[in-house]
mmCIF file of C-alpha atoms and ligand atoms in Angstrom:
data_model
loop_
_atom_site.group_PDB
_atom_site.id
_atom_site.type_symbol
_atom_site.label_atom_id
_atom_site.label_comp_id
_atom_site.label_asym_id
_atom_site.label_seq_id
_atom_site.Cartn_x
_atom_site.Cartn_y
_atom_site.Cartn_z
ATOM 1 C CA MET A 255 -17.612 -13.275 -52.966
ATOM 2 C CA SER A 256 -15.550 -14.651 -50.453
ATOM 3 C CA SER A 257 -17.017 -17.388 -48.555
ATOM 4 C CA GLU A 258 -17.339 -15.614 -45.170
ATOM 5 C CA ARG A 259 -19.393 -12.902 -46.822
ATOM 6 C CA ARG A 260 -21.615 -15.333 -48.831
ATOM 7 C CA ARG A 261 -24.956 -13.633 -49.052
ATOM 8 C CA GLN A 262 -28.610 -15.054 -50.263
ATOM 9 C CA PRO A 263 -28.992 -14.690 -54.119
ATOM 10 C CA VAL A 264 -31.146 -12.154 -55.738
ATOM 11 C CA MET A 265 -33.809 -13.811 -57.990
ATOM 12 C CA LEU A 266 -34.556 -10.797 -60.289
ATOM 13 C CA VAL A 267 -37.733 -11.142 -62.351
ATOM 14 C CA ILE A 268 -37.966 -8.708 -65.256
ATOM 15 C CA SER A 269 -41.314 -8.238 -67.158
ATOM 16 C CA SER A 270 -42.715 -5.958 -69.940
ATOM 17 C CA PRO A 271 -44.935 -6.051 -72.736
ATOM 18 C CA SER A 272 -43.149 -7.450 -75.943
ATOM 19 C CA GLY A 273 -40.914 -4.826 -77.422
ATOM 20 C CA ALA A 274 -40.489 -2.724 -74.276
ATOM 21 C CA GLY A 275 -37.002 -3.714 -74.161
ATOM 22 C CA LYS A 276 -36.443 -6.217 -71.198
ATOM 23 C CA THR A 277 -34.620 -8.780 -73.268
ATOM 24 C CA SER A 278 -31.845 -6.130 -74.273
ATOM 25 C CA LEU A 279 -31.804 -4.935 -70.738
ATOM 26 C CA SER A 280 -31.420 -8.069 -69.149
ATOM 27 C CA ARG A 281 -29.099 -9.368 -71.568
ATOM 28 C CA ARG A 282 -26.804 -6.384 -70.720
ATOM 29 C CA LEU A 283 -26.938 -6.782 -67.118
ATOM 30 C CA VAL A 284 -25.812 -10.358 -67.407
ATOM 31 C CA ALA A 285 -23.162 -9.417 -69.853
ATOM 32 C CA ASP A 286 -21.878 -6.938 -67.103
ATOM 33 C CA HIS A 287 -22.122 -9.309 -63.840
ATOM 34 C CA ALA A 288 -20.308 -12.608 -64.042
ATOM 35 C CA ASP A 289 -22.315 -13.860 -60.979
ATOM 36 C CA LEU A 290 -25.631 -13.048 -62.602
ATOM 37 C CA PHE A 291 -27.076 -16.109 -64.433
ATOM 38 C CA LEU A 292 -29.754 -15.885 -66.915
ATOM 39 C CA SER A 293 -32.547 -18.227 -66.705
ATOM 40 C CA ILE A 294 -33.291 -19.540 -70.394
ATOM 41 C CA SER A 295 -36.859 -20.573 -70.670
ATOM 42 C CA ALA A 296 -38.337 -23.456 -72.888
ATOM 43 C CA THR A 297 -40.968 -22.603 -75.348
ATOM 44 C CA THR A 298 -43.096 -24.145 -77.821
ATOM 45 C CA ARG A 299 -43.123 -21.355 -80.019
ATOM 46 C CA ALA A 300 -40.893 -21.210 -83.317
ATOM 47 C CA ALA A 301 -37.481 -19.668 -83.270
ATOM 48 C CA ARG A 302 -37.394 -16.253 -84.758
ATOM 49 C CA PRO A 303 -34.695 -15.509 -87.422
ATOM 50 C CA GLY A 304 -31.703 -14.875 -85.549
ATOM 51 C CA GLU A 305 -32.587 -16.964 -82.497
ATOM 52 C CA ALA A 306 -30.689 -19.856 -81.508
ATOM 53 C CA GLY A 307 -31.685 -22.999 -79.403
ATOM 54 C CA GLY A 308 -30.144 -22.629 -76.005
ATOM 55 C CA ARG A 309 -29.341 -18.860 -76.160
ATOM 56 C CA GLU A 310 -32.943 -17.217 -76.292
ATOM 57 C CA TYR A 311 -34.758 -20.208 -75.474
ATOM 58 C CA HIS A 312 -34.886 -23.807 -75.405
ATOM 59 C CA PHE A 313 -37.211 -24.562 -78.364
ATOM 60 C CA VAL A 314 -39.287 -27.808 -77.743
ATOM 61 C CA THR A 315 -42.021 -29.678 -78.965
ATOM 62 C CA LYS A 316 -45.770 -29.346 -77.105
ATOM 63 C CA GLU A 317 -44.954 -33.094 -76.153
ATOM 64 C CA THR A 318 -41.694 -32.399 -74.632
ATOM 65 C CA PHE A 319 -43.046 -29.426 -72.872
ATOM 66 C CA GLU A 320 -45.888 -31.337 -71.468
ATOM 67 C CA THR A 321 -43.483 -34.059 -70.345
ATOM 68 C CA MET A 322 -41.372 -31.613 -68.642
ATOM 69 C CA ALA A 323 -44.487 -29.853 -66.895
ATOM 70 C CA GLN A 324 -45.726 -33.110 -65.726
ATOM 71 C CA ALA A 325 -42.397 -34.126 -64.482
ATOM 72 C CA GLY A 326 -42.264 -31.088 -62.189
ATOM 73 C CA ASP A 327 -39.193 -29.757 -64.261
ATOM 74 C CA PHE A 328 -40.454 -26.199 -64.280
ATOM 75 C CA LEU A 329 -40.149 -23.778 -61.463
ATOM 76 C CA GLU A 330 -43.240 -22.038 -63.165
ATOM 77 C CA TRP A 331 -44.910 -22.210 -66.778
ATOM 78 C CA ALA A 332 -47.512 -20.317 -68.388
ATOM 79 C CA GLU A 333 -49.456 -19.873 -71.894
ATOM 80 C CA VAL A 334 -48.307 -16.660 -73.344
ATOM 81 C CA HIS A 335 -49.394 -15.492 -76.980
ATOM 82 C CA GLU A 336 -50.749 -18.961 -77.477
ATOM 83 C CA HIS A 337 -47.545 -20.808 -76.741
ATOM 84 C CA ALA A 338 -46.433 -22.441 -73.419
ATOM 85 C CA TYR A 339 -43.399 -21.006 -71.860
ATOM 86 C CA GLY A 340 -41.377 -22.330 -68.770
ATOM 87 C CA THR A 341 -38.653 -21.712 -66.355
ATOM 88 C CA PRO A 342 -36.466 -24.899 -66.080
ATOM 89 C CA ARG A 343 -36.173 -25.455 -62.501
ATOM 90 C CA ALA A 344 -32.665 -27.277 -62.167
ATOM 91 C CA PRO A 345 -30.379 -24.860 -63.527
ATOM 92 C CA VAL A 346 -31.884 -22.246 -61.241
ATOM 93 C CA VAL A 347 -31.560 -24.312 -58.131
ATOM 94 C CA GLU A 348 -27.873 -25.037 -59.252
ATOM 95 C CA ALA A 349 -26.914 -21.486 -59.852
ATOM 96 C CA MET A 350 -28.263 -20.426 -56.610
ATOM 97 C CA ARG A 351 -26.394 -23.257 -54.680
ATOM 98 C CA ALA A 352 -23.346 -21.935 -56.128
ATOM 99 C CA GLY A 353 -23.870 -18.493 -54.751
ATOM 100 C CA ARG A 354 -25.259 -16.929 -58.243
ATOM 101 C CA ASP A 355 -28.023 -14.447 -58.575
ATOM 102 C CA VAL A 356 -30.584 -15.249 -61.233
ATOM 103 C CA ILE A 357 -32.353 -13.205 -63.777
ATOM 104 C CA PHE A 358 -35.550 -14.126 -65.168
ATOM 105 C CA ASP A 359 -36.979 -12.688 -68.383
ATOM 106 C CA ILE A 360 -40.772 -14.043 -67.944
ATOM 107 C CA ASP A 361 -44.390 -12.514 -68.029
ATOM 108 C CA TRP A 362 -46.723 -11.485 -64.976
ATOM 109 C CA GLN A 363 -48.058 -15.051 -64.587
ATOM 110 C CA GLY A 364 -44.509 -16.327 -64.131
ATOM 111 C CA ALA A 365 -43.683 -13.469 -62.082
ATOM 112 C CA ARG A 366 -46.351 -14.124 -59.466
ATOM 113 C CA GLU A 367 -45.408 -17.657 -59.234
ATOM 114 C CA VAL A 368 -41.880 -17.227 -58.723
ATOM 115 C CA ALA A 369 -42.410 -14.639 -56.134
ATOM 116 C CA ALA A 370 -45.003 -16.921 -54.433
ATOM 117 C CA ALA A 371 -42.470 -19.480 -54.285
ATOM 118 C CA ALA A 372 -39.503 -17.422 -53.155
ATOM 119 C CA PRO A 373 -40.974 -14.321 -51.488
ATOM 120 C CA GLY A 374 -37.794 -13.412 -49.750
ATOM 121 C CA ASP A 375 -35.545 -13.796 -52.701
ATOM 122 C CA VAL A 376 -37.584 -12.343 -55.533
ATOM 123 C CA VAL A 377 -37.437 -8.561 -56.793
ATOM 124 C CA ARG A 378 -39.775 -7.743 -59.527
ATOM 125 C CA VAL A 379 -39.007 -5.260 -62.057
ATOM 126 C CA PHE A 380 -41.503 -4.013 -64.512
ATOM 127 C CA ILE A 381 -40.336 -2.190 -67.817
ATOM 128 C CA LEU A 382 -42.775 0.107 -69.421
ATOM 129 C CA PRO A 383 -42.468 1.594 -72.936
ATOM 130 C CA PRO A 384 -42.780 5.571 -72.984
ATOM 131 C CA SER A 385 -45.836 5.418 -75.383
ATOM 132 C CA MET A 386 -47.923 2.751 -77.228
ATOM 133 C CA ALA A 387 -46.841 4.460 -80.371
ATOM 134 C CA ASP A 388 -43.198 3.939 -79.414
ATOM 135 C CA LEU A 389 -43.979 0.178 -78.568
ATOM 136 C CA SER A 390 -45.661 -0.257 -81.801
ATOM 137 C CA ARG A 391 -42.601 1.352 -83.689
ATOM 138 C CA ARG A 392 -40.139 -0.977 -81.909
ATOM 139 C CA LEU A 393 -42.157 -4.179 -82.472
ATOM 140 C CA HIS A 394 -42.244 -3.331 -86.227
ATOM 141 C CA SER A 395 -38.475 -2.148 -86.698
ATOM 142 C CA ARG A 396 -37.561 -5.704 -84.903
ATOM 143 C CA ALA A 397 -38.983 -7.031 -88.067
ATOM 144 C CA GLN A 398 -38.825 -10.421 -86.557
ATOM 145 C CA ASP A 399 -42.583 -11.031 -86.626
ATOM 146 C CA ALA A 400 -45.496 -11.282 -89.176
ATOM 147 C CA GLU A 401 -47.776 -8.095 -88.986
ATOM 148 C CA ALA A 402 -50.599 -10.096 -87.688
ATOM 149 C CA VAL A 403 -48.346 -11.396 -84.981
ATOM 150 C CA ILE A 404 -47.337 -7.734 -84.241
ATOM 151 C CA ARG A 405 -50.856 -6.695 -83.982
ATOM 152 C CA ARG A 406 -51.745 -9.488 -81.646
ATOM 153 C CA ARG A 407 -48.804 -8.691 -79.286
ATOM 154 C CA LEU A 408 -50.030 -4.933 -79.413
ATOM 155 C CA GLY A 409 -53.575 -5.868 -78.543
ATOM 156 C CA ARG A 410 -52.174 -7.967 -75.544
ATOM 157 C CA ALA A 411 -49.684 -5.154 -74.288
ATOM 158 C CA LYS A 412 -52.176 -3.314 -72.527
ATOM 159 C CA GLY A 413 -53.488 -6.302 -70.779
ATOM 160 C CA GLU A 414 -49.822 -6.940 -69.644
ATOM 161 C CA ILE A 415 -49.057 -3.111 -68.684
ATOM 162 C CA ALA A 416 -52.262 -3.604 -66.531
ATOM 163 C CA LYS A 417 -50.077 -5.746 -64.051
ATOM 164 C CA TRP A 418 -47.473 -3.165 -63.327
ATOM 165 C CA SER A 419 -48.523 -2.736 -59.727
ATOM 166 C CA ASP A 420 -47.722 -6.383 -58.967
ATOM 167 C CA TYR A 421 -43.976 -5.163 -59.386
ATOM 168 C CA ASP A 422 -41.426 -3.587 -56.781
ATOM 169 C CA TYR A 423 -39.813 -1.431 -59.197
ATOM 170 C CA VAL A 424 -40.972 0.049 -62.700
ATOM 171 C CA ILE A 425 -38.554 1.566 -65.233
ATOM 172 C CA VAL A 426 -39.732 3.519 -68.160
ATOM 173 C CA ASN A 427 -37.557 2.839 -71.142
ATOM 174 C CA GLU A 428 -37.449 5.835 -73.191
ATOM 175 C CA ASP A 429 -33.547 6.098 -73.218
ATOM 176 C CA PHE A 430 -32.004 2.704 -73.246
ATOM 177 C CA ASP A 431 -28.763 3.822 -71.374
ATOM 178 C CA LEU A 432 -30.732 5.458 -68.465
ATOM 179 C CA ALA A 433 -33.139 2.612 -68.234
ATOM 180 C CA TYR A 434 -30.148 0.195 -68.035
ATOM 181 C CA ALA A 435 -28.591 2.378 -65.310
ATOM 182 C CA GLU A 436 -31.624 2.347 -63.337
ATOM 183 C CA LEU A 437 -31.882 -1.397 -63.751
ATOM 184 C CA ALA A 438 -28.241 -1.864 -62.336
ATOM 185 C CA HIS A 439 -29.075 0.437 -59.548
ATOM 186 C CA VAL A 440 -32.000 -1.694 -58.408
ATOM 187 C CA TYR A 441 -29.916 -4.919 -58.648
ATOM 188 C CA HIS A 442 -26.882 -3.420 -56.743
ATOM 189 C CA ALA A 443 -29.135 -2.128 -54.049
ATOM 190 C CA GLU A 444 -31.100 -5.350 -53.613
ATOM 191 C CA ARG A 445 -27.800 -7.193 -53.213
ATOM 192 C CA LEU A 446 -26.717 -4.846 -50.315
ATOM 193 C CA ARG A 447 -30.218 -5.448 -48.389
ATOM 194 C CA ARG A 448 -29.252 -6.409 -44.789
ATOM 195 C CA VAL A 449 -31.433 -9.535 -44.760
ATOM 196 C CA ARG A 450 -29.422 -10.847 -47.709
ATOM 197 C CA ASN A 451 -26.104 -10.573 -46.072
ATOM 198 C CA PRO A 452 -26.201 -12.752 -42.910
ATOM 199 C CA TRP A 453 -22.574 -12.574 -42.771
ATOM 200 C CA LEU A 454 -23.035 -9.048 -41.282
ATOM 201 C CA THR A 455 -23.768 -10.373 -37.898
ATOM 202 C CA PRO A 456 -20.554 -11.987 -37.027
ATOM 203 C CA PHE A 457 -18.637 -9.261 -38.998
ATOM 204 C CA VAL A 458 -20.152 -6.319 -36.865
ATOM 205 C CA LYS A 459 -19.526 -8.607 -33.505
ATOM 206 C CA ALA A 460 -15.882 -8.884 -34.582
ATOM 207 C CA LEU A 461 -15.949 -4.946 -35.272
ATOM 208 C CA GLU A 462 -17.485 -4.690 -31.708
ATOM 209 C CA ALA A 463 -14.779 -6.855 -30.206
ATOM 210 C CA GLU A 464 -11.936 -5.366 -31.902
ATOM 211 C CA PRO A 465 -9.795 -3.135 -29.321
ATOM 212 C CA ILE A 466 -9.640 0.558 -29.968
HETATM 213 P P1 LIG B 704 -41.383 -13.931 -76.464
HETATM 214 O O1 LIG B 704 -42.226 -14.948 -77.491
HETATM 215 O O2 LIG B 704 -41.803 -12.343 -77.346
HETATM 216 O O3 LIG B 704 -39.836 -14.120 -76.542
HETATM 217 O O4 LIG B 704 -42.076 -13.950 -75.230
HETATM 218 C C1 LIG B 704 -43.526 -13.723 -75.168
HETATM 219 C C2 LIG B 704 -43.504 -13.587 -73.579
HETATM 220 O O5 LIG B 704 -43.382 -14.930 -72.563
HETATM 221 C C3 LIG B 704 -42.784 -12.371 -72.927
HETATM 222 O O6 LIG B 704 -43.566 -11.553 -72.127
HETATM 223 C C4 LIG B 704 -41.842 -13.288 -72.182
HETATM 224 O O7 LIG B 704 -41.149 -12.543 -70.969
HETATM 225 C C5 LIG B 704 -42.610 -14.651 -71.472
HETATM 226 N N1 LIG B 704 -41.725 -15.554 -71.153
HETATM 227 C C6 LIG B 704 -40.827 -16.214 -71.618
HETATM 228 N N2 LIG B 704 -40.175 -17.175 -70.736
HETATM 229 C C7 LIG B 704 -41.148 -17.099 -70.121
HETATM 230 C C8 LIG B 704 -41.125 -18.330 -69.119
HETATM 231 O O8 LIG B 704 -40.451 -19.270 -68.991
HETATM 232 N N3 LIG B 704 -42.251 -18.204 -68.221
HETATM 233 C C9 LIG B 704 -43.184 -17.292 -68.527
HETATM 234 N N4 LIG B 704 -44.290 -17.184 -67.432
HETATM 235 N N5 LIG B 704 -43.192 -16.222 -69.358
HETATM 236 C C10 LIG B 704 -42.207 -16.370 -70.234
#
């Protein structure tokens, strides 16, 4: 982006019940957009097989988490599924200062807090599964969690789904490629919002002043 056309960053918040595909969707959006920064949360939950510290999450102890929370290091934090999850503030501030957009894969509690802190910048997207049966299938096929954990997550999914009307956009993830295309459309349209592009005012003035 040229410095004359610098726009206000988009803070794209994505939520869904576990297993509805928000992580795959948000990772692909990041892979396709070099100027989109993925916020990596800190959590007190243990890493699942295949997860790496600093990639999926910063895996921290309860003590470290509490110290960070007390120091104000989190933009928001919440208890989800008996564990604490928080969004480290500094990387987000730094990315936005550099003119990058930021994507957050956080629950409805975090989405509310971030939206309250930056109402003009935040765009909230909720991902729904096509059915509860499909959600159950996806959680089982992921095979990362014990059966009891999966049952607890499914039990909570309905409570999370109930928060859908907090969100600006809602995408049903029945077909991954279609859901991804819809998410990318939302992101691209939000970048073009007039209020995010203050450079338009001098640009249009210059257009008006141009002799024809
Ligand atoms: P999981 O343990 O399955 O990776 O994530 C559980 C839930 O915690 C998901 O709904 C996820 O979006 C949410 N989550 C992850 N990081 C954060 C965070 O930093 N803040 C909040 N509020 N929720 C988070």
